[in-house]
Amino acid sequence: MIQTILLKSRPEGKPSISDFEFVSEESSLTIYQGQILLETAYVSVDPYLRGRMNDAKSYIPPFELNKPIQSGVIAKVIESKNEKFKEGDFVSGMLPWKTKQVANGEGLLKVDPSKAPLSAYLGILGMTGLTAYTGLTQIGKPISGETLIVSGAAGAVGSVVGQIGKILGLTVIGIAGTDEKIDMLKSKFGFDAGINYNTSKDIRAEIAKAAPNGVDIYFDNVGGPISDAVLYNINRFARIVICGAISVYNSKEVPKSISVQPFLVKNSALMQGFIVSNYAEKFPEAMKHLSGWLAEGKLTYTETIVDGFKNIPKAFIDLFEGKNKGKMIVKI
Amino acid sequence: MIQTILLKSRPEGKPSISDFEFVSEESSLTIYQGQILLETAYVSVDPYLRGRMNDAKSYIPPFELNKPIQSGVIAKVIESKNEKFKEGDFVSGMLPWKTKQVANGEGLLKVDPSKAPLSAYLGILGMTGLTAYTGLTQIGKPISGETLIVSGAAGAVGSVVGQIGKILGLTVIGIAGTDEKIDMLKSKFGFDAGINYNTSKDIRAEIAKAAPNGVDIYFDNVGGPISDAVLYNINRFARIVICGAISVYNSKEVPKSISVQPFLVKNSALMQGFIVSNYAEKFPEAMKHLSGWLAEGKLTYTETIVDGFKNIPKAFIDLFEGKNKGKMIVKI
């Protein structure tokens, strides 16, 4: 029995369970020369997938209706007719949401479960860690002693960005949505300060207090009113790394914010969007640092692991309510 | 009789004549060793001065109330006790709005009226040209064949940006506010296309039509709804040069626009504010190109020259109604 999750309808606003369709097939899969048979072990759910559910031009084409959704997956090779892979290997790659599937090995990387837990290859040693490292270093260009503020700080990427910031000698402030998350940022991830945007009466003033020397780098995962509040606190030559805008992904109307242009011109500041694949040439350097810091205990991570293939859509939807701490992963 | 213009009150919204005060002194100025006596010849009025009239932290300190306003000035040396300058020399520099004054020569550059008209040193061979050149080359990073769009295109900086864009092999589209200006962009400055934002029913669609391959570089002098319309048309890896935001300088409330973050992340695009002095190390290269292109006839410029010291405030106010074509200068 093979199960697949299709995009049934394009979400309007917040995605709902009914936007997804489960299909079961009673079939045994046959592989031919060059192919491998994969059994899915872990599926990554990520905010950026929301964008691909719209029928809009973007850096990657939209998901097609009634076709499988895909995301980062860790799978086990259960049969191989490809010399690069053998039975029992684990691989990571962008794959459809299926319990089993045939692949030709293209775009798949072998991962080593003896060096780190398999789920880490979807997180800190995968797209999450690479996104945090490349965005912070290539756009943020941190200089020891500067002040970094991170929104969505308790999320998968945000918590890694903050820790790398500390390793690089920055003062690090995190913004998140519950006191429990704020505590975790400080006690587990070593952030210098945290701001709870749900209980704060004046985020702009709290940022000013937490960053008395102003903000040099803003790693932005959320957009919206939180980002507006940060803008009032940026320094001259500030760098704003736009990694995501989760606060507006579900907007039905084009969201409005304060005009950023006067802030950027007044401060000679930079704002740059990116996706991790822009910096593919930096991946070897990033992996060397990330795995080294992880081994030295300088870097830690949090996962929210949900059980069961049938819970993938719900785990995805929960991202938009901040139910995850760190990387959200579904274990099959 | 020496006349001076003071900032009498900080404008709320659009500046008005009553925000300025004229003071006359019956005094003869005496100079001491190292000093020079200057007679003002030309005064530059520029949109960025509006920002300095607010009592707000910015890259340069605000003007003080009841003190002289200052801007770019060309003056004639009428007496000298400084070995670097002799009587009859002309100098350019940031100087107070006074008909005559004593200076020590610091920060003043000699300019040569035999090589270009004196007013050009406030424009195409001064801050205007340097701003256009450095913003376009250092942030816009143009590649021959790309598409450049310029807002405030008939303004001092905008018209130079468009011409440099053509010299560098770009397709150049200008946005301006009258049909007369659009004609000038095309016939005098060689722009490929122009859009009149005052008569356009759908700027976003007109940009899409004028830039069928999308927008690679946006040189933004205005901000506001025009910039919103451009955002819908940017390409992947677009560079948005924020030179000014004249459309919102007079806003009494914090202006709102569409949220730029989703556009930047979707397109891996960059938006960067600057002031010309950030790129001081590029000035010799810029001057070499600008004066060379000017001599070869590849670069031309338009000035709006207003007569009389008493008309400086009005000339400044007229900038915000688009009454100037090209650089606005007051001849004393």
XYZ file of C-alpha atoms in Angstrom:
664
model
C 0.000 0.000 0.000
C 1.537 3.306 -1.134
C 0.143 6.591 0.102
C 0.512 9.980 -1.606
C -0.599 13.487 -0.627
C -1.859 15.696 -3.455
C -2.646 19.399 -3.557
C -6.395 19.325 -3.980
C -7.128 23.034 -3.941
C -5.074 26.207 -3.697
C -5.498 27.601 -0.169
C -7.168 30.969 0.169
C -5.524 32.562 3.131
C -4.582 29.999 5.739
C -4.275 26.450 4.365
C -6.783 23.909 5.675
C -6.896 20.106 5.813
C -9.378 20.088 2.944
C -6.741 21.563 0.604
C -4.941 18.200 0.732
C -6.008 14.815 -0.624
C -4.712 11.385 0.381
C -4.522 8.730 -2.310
C -3.736 5.046 -1.672
C -2.560 2.627 -4.334
C -2.342 -1.127 -4.018
C 0.710 -1.589 -6.156
C 4.141 -3.081 -5.911
C 6.857 -0.892 -7.382
C 9.343 -2.342 -9.858
C 12.723 -0.715 -10.434
C 14.863 -0.850 -13.567
C 18.559 -0.362 -14.194
C 19.788 2.915 -12.649
C 16.845 3.237 -10.302
C 16.368 2.899 -6.556
C 13.328 2.110 -4.439
C 12.881 4.491 -1.503
C 10.894 4.267 1.703
C 10.245 7.664 3.240
C 11.578 8.094 6.779
C 11.231 11.828 7.549
C 9.401 14.662 5.818
C 10.227 18.333 6.345
C 7.378 20.841 6.434
C 8.412 24.444 5.870
C 6.694 27.837 5.620
C 8.020 28.494 2.091
C 5.843 25.629 0.760
C 2.856 27.926 1.257
C 4.114 30.118 -1.610
C 4.284 27.172 -3.973
C 0.612 26.437 -3.294
C -0.363 29.713 -4.990
C -0.606 29.886 -8.745
C 1.960 32.679 -8.937
C 5.281 33.220 -10.628
C 8.106 32.695 -8.149
C 11.647 31.347 -7.958
C 10.323 27.802 -8.154
C 7.207 26.877 -10.100
C 3.931 26.452 -8.202
C 2.721 22.989 -7.198
C 0.236 21.623 -9.698
C -3.285 20.830 -8.600
C -3.950 17.103 -8.090
C -0.215 16.363 -8.157
C 1.916 15.346 -5.166
C 3.364 18.077 -2.993
C 7.093 17.823 -2.429
C 9.560 19.001 0.173
C 12.789 17.953 1.823
C 12.686 14.226 2.635
C 14.961 11.611 4.212
C 14.369 8.149 2.734
C 15.837 4.684 3.078
C 17.027 2.781 0.026
C 15.184 -0.547 0.208
C 16.255 -1.823 -3.210
C 18.903 -0.550 -5.618
C 19.834 -1.004 -9.253
C 22.015 2.128 -9.166
C 25.688 1.661 -8.393
C 25.866 4.868 -6.341
C 23.406 3.605 -3.743
C 23.029 0.338 -1.874
C 20.233 -1.170 0.147
C 20.145 0.314 3.628
C 21.599 3.691 2.583
C 19.761 6.814 3.648
C 19.396 9.755 1.264
C 18.112 13.323 1.481
C 16.535 15.331 -1.309
C 13.470 17.133 -2.599
C 10.892 14.365 -3.032
C 7.127 13.967 -3.341
C 5.032 13.262 -0.266
C 4.753 9.483 -0.781
C 5.399 6.608 1.588
C 7.378 4.754 -1.094
C 8.711 5.759 -4.486
C 11.098 5.015 -7.303
C 13.892 7.466 -8.029
C 16.906 7.657 -10.342
C 19.184 9.093 -7.665
C 19.519 12.502 -9.305
C 19.645 15.334 -6.752
C 19.840 12.897 -3.840
C 22.635 13.033 -1.262
C 23.688 10.135 0.948
C 23.469 10.970 4.655
C 25.261 9.183 7.474
C 23.113 8.209 10.510
C 26.254 7.397 12.515
C 27.366 11.058 12.449
C 24.088 12.759 13.366
C 20.462 11.758 13.844
C 18.723 11.379 10.479
C 16.305 14.214 11.175
C 19.258 16.616 11.592
C 19.894 16.303 7.856
C 16.566 18.043 7.267
C 17.447 20.696 9.835
C 20.703 21.936 11.163
C 22.792 19.910 8.671
C 20.295 20.463 5.874
C 18.385 23.336 4.359
C 17.724 24.956 7.733
C 21.356 25.199 8.758
C 22.504 26.195 5.281
C 19.846 28.914 5.104
C 20.854 30.312 8.485
C 24.572 30.210 7.711
C 24.491 31.628 4.188
C 21.893 34.326 4.885
C 23.692 35.580 7.973
C 27.197 35.487 6.533
C 26.585 36.427 2.873
C 24.001 39.178 3.368
C 24.302 40.015 7.079
C 28.129 40.233 6.849
C 28.499 40.199 10.643
C 31.335 41.948 12.429
C 32.136 40.916 15.997
C 30.609 43.364 18.462
C 27.594 44.235 16.327
C 23.957 43.731 17.308
C 21.794 41.125 15.543
C 18.050 40.836 15.918
C 16.171 37.765 14.691
C 12.418 37.469 14.144
C 10.798 34.054 14.208
C 13.720 33.392 16.527
C 12.357 30.158 17.982
C 11.744 28.733 14.536
C 14.044 26.314 12.746
C 16.183 28.866 10.943
C 15.910 31.619 13.558
C 17.322 29.571 16.425
C 20.347 28.571 14.323
C 20.921 32.163 13.142
C 21.019 33.371 16.742
C 23.503 30.716 17.783
C 25.801 31.416 14.831
C 25.523 35.097 15.747
C 26.786 34.310 19.254
C 29.642 32.176 17.872
C 30.630 35.134 15.667
C 30.684 37.546 18.608
C 27.419 39.408 18.138
C 24.899 40.633 20.683
C 21.795 38.625 19.772
C 18.156 39.535 20.407
C 15.307 37.196 19.489
C 11.648 37.946 18.859
C 9.138 35.122 19.395
C 5.537 34.610 20.412
C 5.449 32.921 23.836
C 7.308 33.328 27.126
C 8.275 29.670 26.935
C 9.987 30.292 23.594
C 11.740 33.384 24.959
C 13.049 31.332 27.893
C 14.301 28.678 25.494
C 16.087 31.279 23.325
C 18.015 32.507 26.334
C 18.623 29.280 28.259
C 19.105 26.804 25.431
C 20.368 28.893 22.525
C 22.321 31.579 24.383
C 20.458 34.635 23.055
C 21.243 37.785 25.054
C 17.648 38.990 25.148
C 14.185 38.065 23.926
C 10.997 39.959 23.160
C 7.558 38.335 23.232
C 5.587 40.054 20.473
C 2.299 38.742 21.810
C 2.614 40.326 25.250
C 4.740 43.369 24.373
C 2.868 46.658 24.561
C 5.438 48.513 22.463
C 7.794 46.313 20.441
C 9.621 49.300 18.983
C 10.504 50.585 22.469
C 11.462 47.122 23.713
C 13.848 46.682 20.795
C 15.386 50.077 21.550
C 15.896 48.965 25.157
C 17.331 45.553 24.245
C 19.609 47.078 21.575
C 20.929 50.280 23.144
C 23.547 50.579 20.389
C 20.959 50.062 17.649
C 20.462 47.148 15.267
C 23.206 46.365 12.737
C 21.745 43.154 11.297
C 18.112 42.085 11.179
C 17.448 38.496 10.125
C 13.797 38.643 9.159
C 11.628 35.537 8.980
C 8.254 37.191 9.494
C 7.700 40.600 7.861
C 4.651 42.618 8.927
C 4.385 44.835 12.034
C 7.368 43.220 13.810
C 9.626 44.209 10.928
C 8.169 47.711 10.949
C 9.165 48.025 14.614
C 12.717 46.864 13.894
C 13.149 49.458 11.112
C 12.856 52.298 13.623
C 15.891 50.891 15.412
C 18.351 50.188 12.605
C 21.787 51.732 12.478
C 23.560 53.380 9.598
C 24.717 50.703 7.112
C 22.355 48.121 8.627
C 21.813 44.876 6.706
C 18.342 43.350 6.671
C 18.285 39.718 5.577
C 14.852 38.791 4.220
C 14.569 35.051 4.684
C 10.814 34.807 4.840
C 7.619 36.688 5.555
C 5.509 34.092 7.361
C 3.238 36.809 8.801
C 1.927 37.633 5.344
C 2.098 34.323 3.439
C -1.570 33.684 4.142
C -2.769 37.216 3.343
C -5.624 37.315 0.885
C -4.931 40.954 0.073
C -1.578 42.522 -0.712
C -0.286 43.363 2.765
C 0.626 46.954 3.673
C 3.457 48.070 5.904
C 5.235 51.292 6.655
C 7.260 52.507 3.687
C 10.752 51.096 4.064
C 12.404 53.416 1.530
C 12.851 56.452 3.826
C 14.434 54.214 6.495
C 16.807 52.660 3.978
C 17.916 55.946 2.446
C 18.270 57.691 5.816
C 20.494 54.886 7.105
C 22.217 53.793 3.866
C 20.774 50.420 4.795
C 20.415 47.273 2.717
C 17.518 44.824 2.519
C 17.990 41.621 0.539
C 15.830 38.591 -0.066
C 17.374 35.218 -0.792
C 16.867 31.513 -1.068
C 19.502 29.103 0.087
C 20.286 27.785 -3.388
C 21.650 31.217 -4.393
C 24.693 30.381 -2.277
C 25.282 26.780 -3.319
C 28.999 27.498 -3.773
C 29.168 28.223 -0.036
C 27.589 24.905 1.045
C 30.857 23.015 1.621
C 32.187 25.835 3.830
C 28.841 26.020 5.638
C 28.669 22.252 6.259
C 32.224 22.256 7.585
C 31.363 24.955 10.134
C 27.920 23.626 11.045
C 29.037 20.051 11.636
C 32.146 21.262 13.466
C 30.186 23.548 15.783
C 27.631 20.777 16.348
C 30.396 18.314 17.296
C 32.012 20.874 19.604
C 28.674 21.462 21.324
C 28.607 25.126 20.283
C 25.451 24.582 18.271
C 22.315 22.855 19.410
C 18.858 22.511 17.907
C 15.259 21.801 18.663
C 12.915 19.726 16.591
C 9.221 19.231 16.786
C 8.723 15.704 15.502
C 5.192 14.702 14.594
C 4.401 11.038 13.999
C 2.689 9.553 10.985
C 2.352 10.210 7.266
C -1.312 11.140 7.729
C -0.298 14.091 9.947
C 1.855 15.896 7.348
C -0.850 18.415 6.334
C -1.704 19.242 9.939
C 1.980 19.667 10.851
C 2.333 22.062 7.916
C -0.718 24.075 8.948
C 0.508 24.254 12.555
C 3.611 26.148 11.370
C 1.442 29.203 10.792
C 0.212 29.128 14.365
C 3.715 28.883 15.786
C 3.042 25.421 17.255
C 6.543 24.245 16.401
C 9.698 24.836 18.348
C 12.594 24.688 15.945
C 12.398 22.496 12.884
C 9.041 20.831 12.225
C 9.498 17.305 10.936
C 7.125 14.401 10.354
C 8.418 10.924 11.085
C 6.890 8.239 8.915
C 24.935 94.421 2.874
C 25.147 90.703 3.623
C 22.027 88.591 3.457
C 21.477 85.244 5.185
C 18.584 82.756 5.134
C 17.769 81.086 8.448
C 15.483 78.160 9.249
C 12.756 79.910 11.208
C 10.470 76.945 11.858
C 10.520 73.238 11.098
C 8.062 72.594 8.228
C 5.083 70.425 8.982
C 4.390 68.589 5.786
C 5.199 70.725 2.763
C 7.645 73.557 3.517
C 6.318 77.090 3.120
C 7.911 80.507 2.667
C 7.168 81.358 6.292
C 9.538 78.590 7.446
C 12.448 80.742 6.224
C 13.726 84.070 7.535
C 15.908 86.606 5.744
C 18.402 88.576 7.817
C 20.457 91.520 6.531
C 23.596 92.832 8.171
C 25.370 96.056 7.394
C 28.887 94.836 8.003
C 32.146 94.596 6.160
C 33.871 91.268 6.570
C 37.511 91.147 7.584
C 39.666 88.130 6.846
C 42.717 86.948 8.756
C 45.650 84.758 7.831
C 44.463 81.457 6.270
C 41.016 82.789 5.419
C 39.231 83.728 2.206
C 36.306 86.023 1.491
C 33.648 84.460 -0.712
C 30.850 85.913 -2.787
C 28.140 83.389 -3.519
C 27.515 82.776 -7.228
C 25.184 79.728 -7.399
C 23.175 77.861 -4.760
C 21.924 74.318 -5.205
C 18.492 73.413 -3.825
C 17.878 69.682 -3.369
C 15.078 67.448 -2.062
C 17.306 65.887 0.631
C 17.460 69.252 2.431
C 13.854 68.659 3.502
C 15.034 65.821 5.770
C 17.537 68.073 7.519
C 14.714 70.490 8.371
C 13.143 67.871 10.664
C 14.441 67.413 14.171
C 15.242 63.745 13.559
C 18.300 61.561 13.735
C 19.703 61.017 10.244
C 22.998 60.579 8.446
C 23.700 64.283 8.806
C 22.510 66.325 11.776
C 19.354 68.407 11.390
C 19.568 72.133 10.636
C 19.299 74.197 13.789
C 16.452 76.646 14.205
C 17.430 80.288 13.651
C 20.711 79.227 12.082
C 21.599 79.477 8.364
C 20.591 76.655 6.078
C 23.396 75.236 3.969
C 23.682 73.340 0.696
C 26.016 72.977 -2.257
C 27.292 76.404 -3.327
C 29.631 77.843 -5.968
C 31.355 81.010 -4.758
C 33.950 83.433 -6.055
C 37.028 84.239 -4.008
C 37.040 88.020 -3.729
C 39.893 88.286 -1.246
C 42.398 85.696 -0.056
C 44.872 85.304 2.777
C 45.102 81.554 2.110
C 47.884 80.379 -0.183
C 45.691 77.690 -1.769
C 43.236 80.193 -3.221
C 43.660 83.452 -5.091
C 41.313 86.294 -5.890
C 39.095 85.376 -8.824
C 39.114 81.635 -8.143
C 35.802 79.829 -8.003
C 35.175 77.142 -5.389
C 32.443 74.603 -4.666
C 31.442 73.230 -1.276
C 28.749 72.910 1.366
C 28.202 76.480 2.547
C 25.555 78.506 4.368
C 22.948 80.422 2.408
C 24.683 83.828 2.599
C 25.504 86.352 -0.098
C 29.037 86.780 1.274
C 31.032 84.927 3.880
C 34.438 84.200 5.315
C 35.814 80.642 5.047
C 39.055 78.878 5.886
C 39.073 76.857 2.677
C 38.453 73.505 4.371
C 36.191 71.231 2.319
C 36.228 73.618 -0.651
C 37.274 72.511 -4.129
C 38.494 74.821 -6.853
C 36.387 74.580 -10.016
C 37.438 75.651 -13.490
C 34.922 77.794 -15.428
C 36.911 77.288 -18.637
C 36.144 73.540 -18.664
C 32.411 73.640 -17.937
C 29.839 76.255 -16.961
C 30.055 77.020 -13.229
C 26.562 75.693 -12.545
C 27.600 72.270 -13.916
C 29.798 71.835 -10.848
C 26.652 71.773 -8.725
C 25.048 69.295 -11.096
C 26.464 66.853 -13.575
C 30.073 67.411 -12.410
C 29.026 67.762 -8.776
C 26.837 65.933 -6.316
C 24.172 65.178 -8.923
C 26.481 63.391 -11.345
C 28.370 61.618 -8.582
C 25.117 60.407 -7.017
C 23.848 59.083 -10.342
C 27.136 57.374 -11.209
C 27.890 55.787 -7.845
C 24.319 54.675 -7.089
C 23.873 53.083 -10.495
C 27.276 51.401 -10.681
C 27.893 50.450 -7.025
C 24.380 49.257 -6.094
C 22.679 48.772 -9.479
C 25.688 46.820 -10.849
C 24.407 47.080 -14.425
C 25.097 44.447 -17.041
C 24.717 45.372 -20.709
C 21.354 44.177 -22.032
C 19.489 44.557 -18.753
C 16.452 46.781 -18.176
C 16.687 49.878 -15.954
C 13.720 51.886 -14.766
C 14.154 55.320 -13.194
C 11.576 57.234 -11.165
C 11.865 60.997 -10.912
C 13.496 60.501 -14.282
C 13.297 64.126 -15.378
C 14.906 65.290 -12.143
C 18.554 66.198 -11.747
C 19.814 62.764 -10.751
C 17.256 60.746 -12.708
C 18.095 62.216 -16.100
C 21.806 61.488 -15.572
C 21.111 57.933 -14.364
C 19.125 57.199 -17.526
C 21.876 58.520 -19.785
C 24.579 56.535 -18.002
C 22.294 53.524 -18.322
C 22.180 54.001 -22.104
C 25.982 54.440 -22.282
C 26.309 51.123 -20.383
C 24.020 49.292 -22.827
C 20.797 49.096 -20.821
C 17.204 49.441 -21.939
C 16.066 52.536 -20.031
C 12.522 53.470 -18.999
C 11.746 56.731 -17.216
C 8.783 57.667 -15.046
C 7.899 61.362 -14.772
C 4.879 63.577 -14.223
C 4.180 65.492 -17.466
C 4.074 64.650 -21.155
C 6.586 67.428 -21.766
C 9.035 65.710 -19.407
C 8.436 62.337 -21.059
C 9.173 63.867 -24.467
C 12.367 65.365 -23.089
C 13.478 62.015 -21.624
C 13.168 60.387 -25.012
C 14.329 63.171 -27.347
C 17.031 64.829 -25.260
C 18.270 62.073 -22.936
C 17.806 59.017 -25.143
C 15.484 57.027 -22.854
C 13.818 54.110 -24.644
C 10.398 54.692 -23.109
C 8.620 56.957 -20.660
C 5.557 56.670 -18.432
C 3.595 59.702 -17.229
C 2.401 58.750 -13.754
C -0.133 61.573 -13.704
C -2.029 60.406 -16.768
C -1.417 56.650 -16.556
C -4.463 54.621 -15.605
C -2.419 51.579 -14.590
C 1.273 52.235 -13.978
C 1.942 48.591 -13.112
C 0.602 47.433 -16.483
C 2.415 50.187 -18.378
C 5.707 49.171 -16.780
C 5.053 45.555 -17.757
C 4.456 46.695 -21.328
C 7.524 48.947 -21.488
C 9.721 46.264 -19.866
C 8.644 42.990 -21.498
C 11.715 41.239 -20.058
C 11.058 42.582 -16.562
C 12.995 45.125 -14.508
C 16.567 44.302 -13.463
C 17.494 47.636 -11.895
C 15.179 50.230 -10.380
C 16.726 53.586 -9.532
C 14.200 55.022 -7.126
C 14.005 58.728 -6.380
C 10.395 58.887 -5.267
C 9.059 55.942 -3.202
C 5.282 55.692 -2.682
C 2.772 54.178 -5.125
C 5.123 54.429 -8.141
C 7.638 52.209 -6.385
C 4.881 49.790 -5.424
C 3.992 49.440 -9.116
C 7.605 48.764 -10.069
C 7.926 45.979 -7.456
C 5.353 43.890 -9.312
C 7.641 43.927 -12.340
C 11.053 43.111 -10.899
C 13.098 40.165 -12.061
C 14.930 37.598 -10.030
C 18.103 39.155 -8.550
C 16.797 42.675 -9.205
C 18.664 45.582 -7.608
C 16.653 48.514 -6.274
C 18.722 51.622 -5.652
C 17.018 53.870 -3.095
C 18.317 57.348 -3.789
C 15.410 59.303 -2.387
C 11.752 59.201 -1.489
C 10.540 62.647 -2.494
C 6.922 61.471 -2.572
C 6.940 60.969 1.194
C 9.402 63.598 2.485
C 6.524 65.928 3.329
C 4.281 63.254 4.902
C 3.032 64.203 8.329
C 2.244 60.594 9.149
C 4.458 57.577 8.610
C 3.650 56.626 5.014
C 2.336 53.143 4.204
C 3.105 51.093 1.126
C 2.724 47.508 0.056
C 5.001 45.192 2.032
C 8.223 44.878 0.076
C 9.515 41.801 1.927
C 7.511 39.163 -0.016
C 8.672 40.695 -3.323
C 12.297 40.726 -2.214
C 12.290 37.152 -0.929
C 10.380 35.816 -3.938
C 12.875 37.401 -6.334
C 16.073 37.234 -4.241
C 16.096 40.962 -4.837
C 18.114 43.683 -3.157
C 17.057 47.152 -2.023
C 19.706 49.532 -0.777
C 19.657 53.142 0.349
C 22.720 55.347 -0.001
C 24.131 58.814 0.085
C 26.825 59.865 -2.309
C 29.513 60.283 0.359
C 29.433 56.518 1.042
C 31.310 56.091 -2.214
C 33.883 58.895 -1.892
C 36.656 56.510 -2.973
C 34.883 56.199 -6.357
C 34.713 59.968 -7.005
C 37.920 60.205 -9.102
C 36.733 57.339 -11.351
C 33.266 58.914 -11.553
C 34.610 62.370 -12.437
C 36.847 60.908 -15.111
C 33.875 59.181 -16.773
C 31.406 62.031 -16.296
C 33.691 64.730 -17.674
C 34.794 62.424 -20.503
C 31.227 61.575 -21.525
C 30.278 65.251 -21.250
C 33.175 66.264 -23.523
C 32.297 63.525 -26.024
C 28.686 64.713 -26.109
C 27.389 61.416 -24.739
C 26.002 63.095 -21.674
C 23.852 66.202 -21.562
C 21.951 67.921 -18.798
C 19.138 70.282 -18.053
C 19.093 72.963 -15.429
C 16.341 75.109 -14.088
C 18.104 78.318 -13.113
C 16.182 80.736 -10.914
C 17.499 84.251 -10.415
C 18.128 86.001 -7.127
C 19.103 85.173 -3.567
C 15.596 86.067 -2.355
C 14.119 83.257 -4.464
C 16.061 80.400 -2.841
C 13.210 79.282 -0.528
C 10.652 79.344 -3.343
C 12.955 77.377 -5.664
C 13.359 74.775 -2.922
C 9.606 74.517 -2.340
C 8.980 74.215 -6.093
C 11.038 70.985 -6.141
C 8.186 69.208 -4.387
C 5.763 70.230 -7.110
C 8.041 69.012 -9.869
C 8.464 72.529 -11.279
C 12.118 71.879 -12.106
C 13.507 70.129 -15.109
C 16.826 68.643 -14.148
C 18.978 70.345 -11.571
C 17.390 73.284 -9.737
C 19.906 76.071 -9.148
C 19.615 79.636 -7.931
C 21.936 82.201 -9.490
C 22.856 85.005 -7.157
